[in-house]
Amino acid sequence: MNKLLEVRNLSLTFSDDDNPVLKNVNLEVKNGQKVGLVGESGSGKTTLGLSISRLLPSKSKILGGEIFFNDSNILKLSEKDFNNLRGNEISIIFQDPMNSLNPLMKIGNQVIEIITKNLKIDKKSAKNLVLSTFESIGLKDPEYVYNSYRHQISGGMCQRILISMAIICKPKFLIADEPTTALDVTIQKQIIEILNKLSKENNMSLLFISHDLAIINNISDYIYVIYKGVIVEHGKKENIMFKCKHPYTKQLINSIPKMENKGKKLSVSNRLEINNLDYKEYLCPFRSFCPNKIDYCYKQMPDELEIENEHYVRCFNY
Amino acid sequence: MKKYLKNFNFTCGLIIVITLFLMCIISLFYIPYNYTEMNYEDILQSPSIKHIFGTDNFGRDIFSRIMQGSKTTFLISFFSVLISSTIGIFLGSFMGYYGGIIDKVFSKFIDVLMAFPSILFALVIISVLGSNITNTIIVLGILSVPRFARLTRSSFIQGKNLDYVKLAKIKGVSNFRIIFVHMLPNFKMPLIINASFSFALNVLSEAGLSYLGLGIQPPEPSWGRMLKESQNYLQQAPWYVFFTGFIIFILALGFNLLGDGINDILEEK
Ligand SMILES: Nc1ncnc2c1ncn2[C@@H]1O[C@H](COP(=O)(O)OP(=O)(O)O)[C@@H](O)[C@H]1O
Ligand SMILES: [Mg+2]
């Protein structure tokens, strides 16, 4: 499989005197691959997604690193060239579907905008394309939805609309930032199915971001685990789910409710917020909470180690 | 709309403004007495059935002059708010949306404009350009630009990080369309409130300028100049100063109540 997206040594900060939000992040997505990015909230997942789509707030500052999409450096492209990529080849779905739709514009008009920009077709066939996409994604009454406003439809429908919007121009790469977090469980499952199906049918690569490893497990081929801006472990889904090495990943996996543990207490990690100065140095971010920490953890950042084929970990214990 | 009418401030303000506006409309077609013709038999008459607000020192019907003056007041307030809101919204939205150097340059420009005492600014401009309706409109218009620009700017600074705005960018919608179709309609309420306050302010400023002799020139009646003239007859004809002052006060009050009311309703949500 060919590389589609490659993030190399990306570091990013929101304010110079604060700890960087992303530290030396490396990430790779191949053609047609479904990559999951998991980590607790505040770990920098959204920031990473936004930097790939170049939608970072203006006060953010990239300290170093490159992002390649199809061998062109995204961070160096002109606004105009990148606009051609965005929407057409790279698309994104945000966490909160309700806030992603403009309250004062009809749904249909919002979806059609992306078509008129990227595909050269007339209004009538654009509308038909929207209606058929709505239908294919499981929206019951497409014509009604087309003419509605945001407040007239449910959260699940909203997210389906956003997915339609994201995939209507058949992008090669879709970033889904917690697309199911705001939805209830049955709808979550349907959305995951839709994304799986779309990825397969259109050979679309996916970067699926979530704080929930159980959901990530349902959708990805490859998993990255991020903690406080550092990728602590990554590997093929099976390697992460069954043979994870990093103490942080182990905690994440233990916190998934399982049938055989029914009735037992969930393992919840108890952590005090450590002061900011502590992160400032380039060290393993998990060291203060780690059950297996060693002296070395306080001296330098461990290098990424290839444990086995398609399985890497950043930890001095290995 | 029901919710709006339940609000006391809003309803009062609306009734006042509509009543006075109706008076202005009616004056286009009908004014009870000739408002320029002097009539020495009726000098400084107190209010009666014939002249409900009394007559002035030239025997002219005060109510008719107030009616005629309302045209000027509404005309000037309306067009100056139009000018300031248009320029202010354009400037503010570009400043907030693009940020960076555009924002810095215009922010400084606006700071300078705000640092200037407004009455001094008006005095200078009108002394140079001459006093007539157009110049009064221009001066009052420019003076309210900073408030519109700042308000719009802050809405846009917050607004450009909204998900649907980011999404519009991803969709490849042009910046111009994002600003005016996607963003502005969602931020219109604070601007409408500000427009209402600006109306009130402009009514007062116009009266103030005319009072200083820098506004509308005779024989066209203007509320501000009527107030000035009425001062000389404070003892012989207190109703003259009362009714003229009252009408200025009530119109400014109406627009202020209207703005307050909308503000209250939005905060309740
Ligand atoms: N616009 C911003 N300004 C300042 N700090 C931000 C901003 N956005 C995110 N951050 C900080 O970056 C860190 C990572 O945030 P985010 O990428 O949203 O994490 P996640 O999506 O994993 O929950 C957080 O500590 C947050 O405080
Ligand atoms: Mg997030």
mmCIF file with all atom_site columns, N, CA and C in Angstrom, chain A residues 40 247-248 250-258 261 264-272 286 289 291:
data_model
loop_
_atom_site.group_PDB
_atom_site.id
_atom_site.type_symbol
_atom_site.label_atom_id
_atom_site.label_alt_id
_atom_site.label_comp_id
_atom_site.label_asym_id
_atom_site.label_entity_id
_atom_site.label_seq_id
_atom_site.pdbx_PDB_ins_code
_atom_site.Cartn_x
_atom_site.Cartn_y
_atom_site.Cartn_z
_atom_site.occupancy
_atom_site.B_iso_or_equiv
_atom_site.pdbx_formal_charge
_atom_site.auth_seq_id
_atom_site.auth_comp_id
_atom_site.auth_asym_id
_atom_site.auth_atom_id
_atom_site.pdbx_PDB_model_num
ATOM 1  N N  . GLU A 1 40  ? -6.890  10.321 25.806 1.00 0.00 ? 40  GLU A N  1
ATOM 2  C CA . GLU A 1 40  ? -7.897  11.024 26.598 1.00 0.00 ? 40  GLU A CA 1
ATOM 3  C C  . GLU A 1 40  ? -8.043  12.462 26.122 1.00 0.00 ? 40  GLU A C  1
ATOM 4  N N  . PRO A 1 247 ? 2.531   1.287  29.432 1.00 0.00 ? 247 PRO A N  1
ATOM 5  C CA . PRO A 1 247 ? 1.657   1.303  30.614 1.00 0.00 ? 247 PRO A CA 1
ATOM 6  C C  . PRO A 1 247 ? 0.394   2.128  30.404 1.00 0.00 ? 247 PRO A C  1
ATOM 7  N N  . TYR A 1 248 ? 0.494   3.215  29.622 1.00 0.00 ? 248 TYR A N  1
ATOM 8  C CA . TYR A 1 248 ? -0.694  4.040  29.385 1.00 0.00 ? 248 TYR A CA 1
ATOM 9  C C  . TYR A 1 248 ? -1.729  3.282  28.564 1.00 0.00 ? 248 TYR A C  1
ATOM 10 N N  . LYS A 1 250 ? -2.067  0.129  28.390 1.00 0.00 ? 250 LYS A N  1
ATOM 11 C CA . LYS A 1 250 ? -2.633  -0.918 29.245 1.00 0.00 ? 250 LYS A CA 1
ATOM 12 C C  . LYS A 1 250 ? -3.773  -0.359 30.095 1.00 0.00 ? 250 LYS A C  1
ATOM 13 N N  . GLN A 1 251 ? -3.549  0.832  30.627 1.00 0.00 ? 251 GLN A N  1
ATOM 14 C CA . GLN A 1 251 ? -4.619  1.454  31.422 1.00 0.00 ? 251 GLN A CA 1
ATOM 15 C C  . GLN A 1 251 ? -5.861  1.695  30.582 1.00 0.00 ? 251 GLN A C  1
ATOM 16 N N  . LEU A 1 252 ? -5.644  2.175  29.364 1.00 0.00 ? 252 LEU A N  1
ATOM 17 C CA . LEU A 1 252 ? -6.781  2.435  28.475 1.00 0.00 ? 252 LEU A CA 1
ATOM 18 C C  . LEU A 1 252 ? -7.564  1.165  28.232 1.00 0.00 ? 252 LEU A C  1
ATOM 19 N N  . ILE A 1 253 ? -6.840  0.067  27.954 1.00 0.00 ? 253 ILE A N  1
ATOM 20 C CA . ILE A 1 253 ? -7.516  -1.181 27.624 1.00 0.00 ? 253 ILE A CA 1
ATOM 21 C C  . ILE A 1 253 ? -8.245  -1.733 28.840 1.00 0.00 ? 253 ILE A C  1
ATOM 22 N N  . ASN A 1 254 ? -7.644  -1.583 30.003 1.00 0.00 ? 254 ASN A N  1
ATOM 23 C CA . ASN A 1 254 ? -8.314  -2.056 31.219 1.00 0.00 ? 254 ASN A CA 1
ATOM 24 C C  . ASN A 1 254 ? -9.570  -1.278 31.541 1.00 0.00 ? 254 ASN A C  1
ATOM 25 N N  . SER A 1 255 ? -9.668  -0.084 31.000 1.00 0.00 ? 255 SER A N  1
ATOM 26 C CA . SER A 1 255 ? -10.853 0.709  31.325 1.00 0.00 ? 255 SER A CA 1
ATOM 27 C C  . SER A 1 255 ? -12.017 0.421  30.392 1.00 0.00 ? 255 SER A C  1
ATOM 28 N N  . ILE A 1 256 ? -11.828 -0.470 29.412 1.00 0.00 ? 256 ILE A N  1
ATOM 29 C CA . ILE A 1 256 ? -12.971 -0.872 28.574 1.00 0.00 ? 256 ILE A CA 1
ATOM 30 C C  . ILE A 1 256 ? -13.807 -1.879 29.367 1.00 0.00 ? 256 ILE A C  1
ATOM 31 N N  . PRO A 1 257 ? -15.127 -1.651 29.475 1.00 0.00 ? 257 PRO A N  1
ATOM 32 C CA . PRO A 1 257 ? -15.953 -2.640 30.187 1.00 0.00 ? 257 PRO A CA 1
ATOM 33 C C  . PRO A 1 257 ? -15.984 -3.952 29.403 1.00 0.00 ? 257 PRO A C  1
ATOM 34 N N  . LYS A 1 258 ? -15.827 -5.074 30.065 1.00 0.00 ? 258 LYS A N  1
ATOM 35 C CA . LYS A 1 258 ? -15.852 -6.367 29.363 1.00 0.00 ? 258 LYS A CA 1
ATOM 36 C C  . LYS A 1 258 ? -16.871 -7.291 30.007 1.00 0.00 ? 258 LYS A C  1
ATOM 37 N N  . ASN A 1 261 ? -15.794 -9.333 33.085 1.00 0.00 ? 261 ASN A N  1
ATOM 38 C CA . ASN A 1 261 ? -15.576 -8.587 34.327 1.00 0.00 ? 261 ASN A CA 1
ATOM 39 C C  . ASN A 1 261 ? -16.875 -8.052 34.912 1.00 0.00 ? 261 ASN A C  1
ATOM 40 N N  . LYS A 1 264 ? -17.676 -6.540 38.471 1.00 0.00 ? 264 LYS A N  1
ATOM 41 C CA . LYS A 1 264 ? -16.473 -6.010 39.138 1.00 0.00 ? 264 LYS A CA 1
ATOM 42 C C  . LYS A 1 264 ? -16.373 -4.508 38.905 1.00 0.00 ? 264 LYS A C  1
ATOM 43 N N  . LYS A 1 265 ? -15.577 -3.887 39.720 1.00 0.00 ? 265 LYS A N  1
ATOM 44 C CA . LYS A 1 265 ? -15.344 -2.459 39.551 1.00 0.00 ? 265 LYS A CA 1
ATOM 45 C C  . LYS A 1 265 ? -14.462 -2.218 38.331 1.00 0.00 ? 265 LYS A C  1
ATOM 46 N N  . LEU A 1 266 ? -14.759 -1.155 37.590 1.00 0.00 ? 266 LEU A N  1
ATOM 47 C CA . LEU A 1 266 ? -13.882 -0.818 36.467 1.00 0.00 ? 266 LEU A CA 1
ATOM 48 C C  . LEU A 1 266 ? -12.582 -0.253 37.013 1.00 0.00 ? 266 LEU A C  1
ATOM 49 N N  . SER A 1 267 ? -11.512 -0.547 36.339 1.00 0.00 ? 267 SER A N  1
ATOM 50 C CA . SER A 1 267 ? -10.260 0.058  36.790 1.00 0.00 ? 267 SER A CA 1
ATOM 51 C C  . SER A 1 267 ? -10.211 1.486  36.270 1.00 0.00 ? 267 SER A C  1
ATOM 52 N N  . VAL A 1 268 ? -10.174 2.382  37.175 1.00 0.00 ? 268 VAL A N  1
ATOM 53 C CA . VAL A 1 268 ? -10.097 3.781  36.774 1.00 0.00 ? 268 VAL A CA 1
ATOM 54 C C  . VAL A 1 268 ? -8.808  4.339  37.342 1.00 0.00 ? 268 VAL A C  1
ATOM 55 N N  . SER A 1 269 ? -8.047  4.969  36.480 1.00 0.00 ? 269 SER A N  1
ATOM 56 C CA . SER A 1 269 ? -6.772  5.471  36.985 1.00 0.00 ? 269 SER A CA 1
ATOM 57 C C  . SER A 1 269 ? -7.013  6.768  37.736 1.00 0.00 ? 269 SER A C  1
ATOM 58 N N  . ASN A 1 270 ? -6.454  6.844  38.885 1.00 0.00 ? 270 ASN A N  1
ATOM 59 C CA . ASN A 1 270 ? -6.606  8.018  39.723 1.00 0.00 ? 270 ASN A CA 1
ATOM 60 C C  . ASN A 1 270 ? -5.399  8.901  39.540 1.00 0.00 ? 270 ASN A C  1
ATOM 61 N N  . ARG A 1 271 ? -5.623  10.087 39.009 1.00 0.00 ? 271 ARG A N  1
ATOM 62 C CA . ARG A 1 271 ? -4.440  10.908 38.766 1.00 0.00 ? 271 ARG A CA 1
ATOM 63 C C  . ARG A 1 271 ? -4.632  12.317 39.264 1.00 0.00 ? 271 ARG A C  1
ATOM 64 N N  . LEU A 1 272 ? -3.611  12.831 39.867 1.00 0.00 ? 272 LEU A N  1
ATOM 65 C CA . LEU A 1 272 ? -3.641  14.229 40.236 1.00 0.00 ? 272 LEU A CA 1
ATOM 66 C C  . LEU A 1 272 ? -3.097  15.019 39.056 1.00 0.00 ? 272 LEU A C  1
ATOM 67 N N  . PHE A 1 286 ? 3.959   10.399 30.664 1.00 0.00 ? 286 PHE A N  1
ATOM 68 C CA . PHE A 1 286 ? 3.194   9.531  31.560 1.00 0.00 ? 286 PHE A CA 1
ATOM 69 C C  . PHE A 1 286 ? 3.983   9.171  32.812 1.00 0.00 ? 286 PHE A C  1
ATOM 70 N N  . PHE A 1 289 ? 2.656   9.044  36.529 1.00 0.00 ? 289 PHE A N  1
ATOM 71 C CA . PHE A 1 289 ? 1.570   8.135  36.907 1.00 0.00 ? 289 PHE A CA 1
ATOM 72 C C  . PHE A 1 289 ? 1.941   6.682  36.656 1.00 0.00 ? 289 PHE A C  1
ATOM 73 N N  . PRO A 1 291 ? 3.138   2.996  36.649 1.00 0.00 ? 291 PRO A N  1
ATOM 74 C CA . PRO A 1 291 ? 3.459   2.011  37.685 1.00 0.00 ? 291 PRO A CA 1
ATOM 75 C C  . PRO A 1 291 ? 4.877   1.445  37.527 1.00 0.00 ? 291 PRO A C  1
#
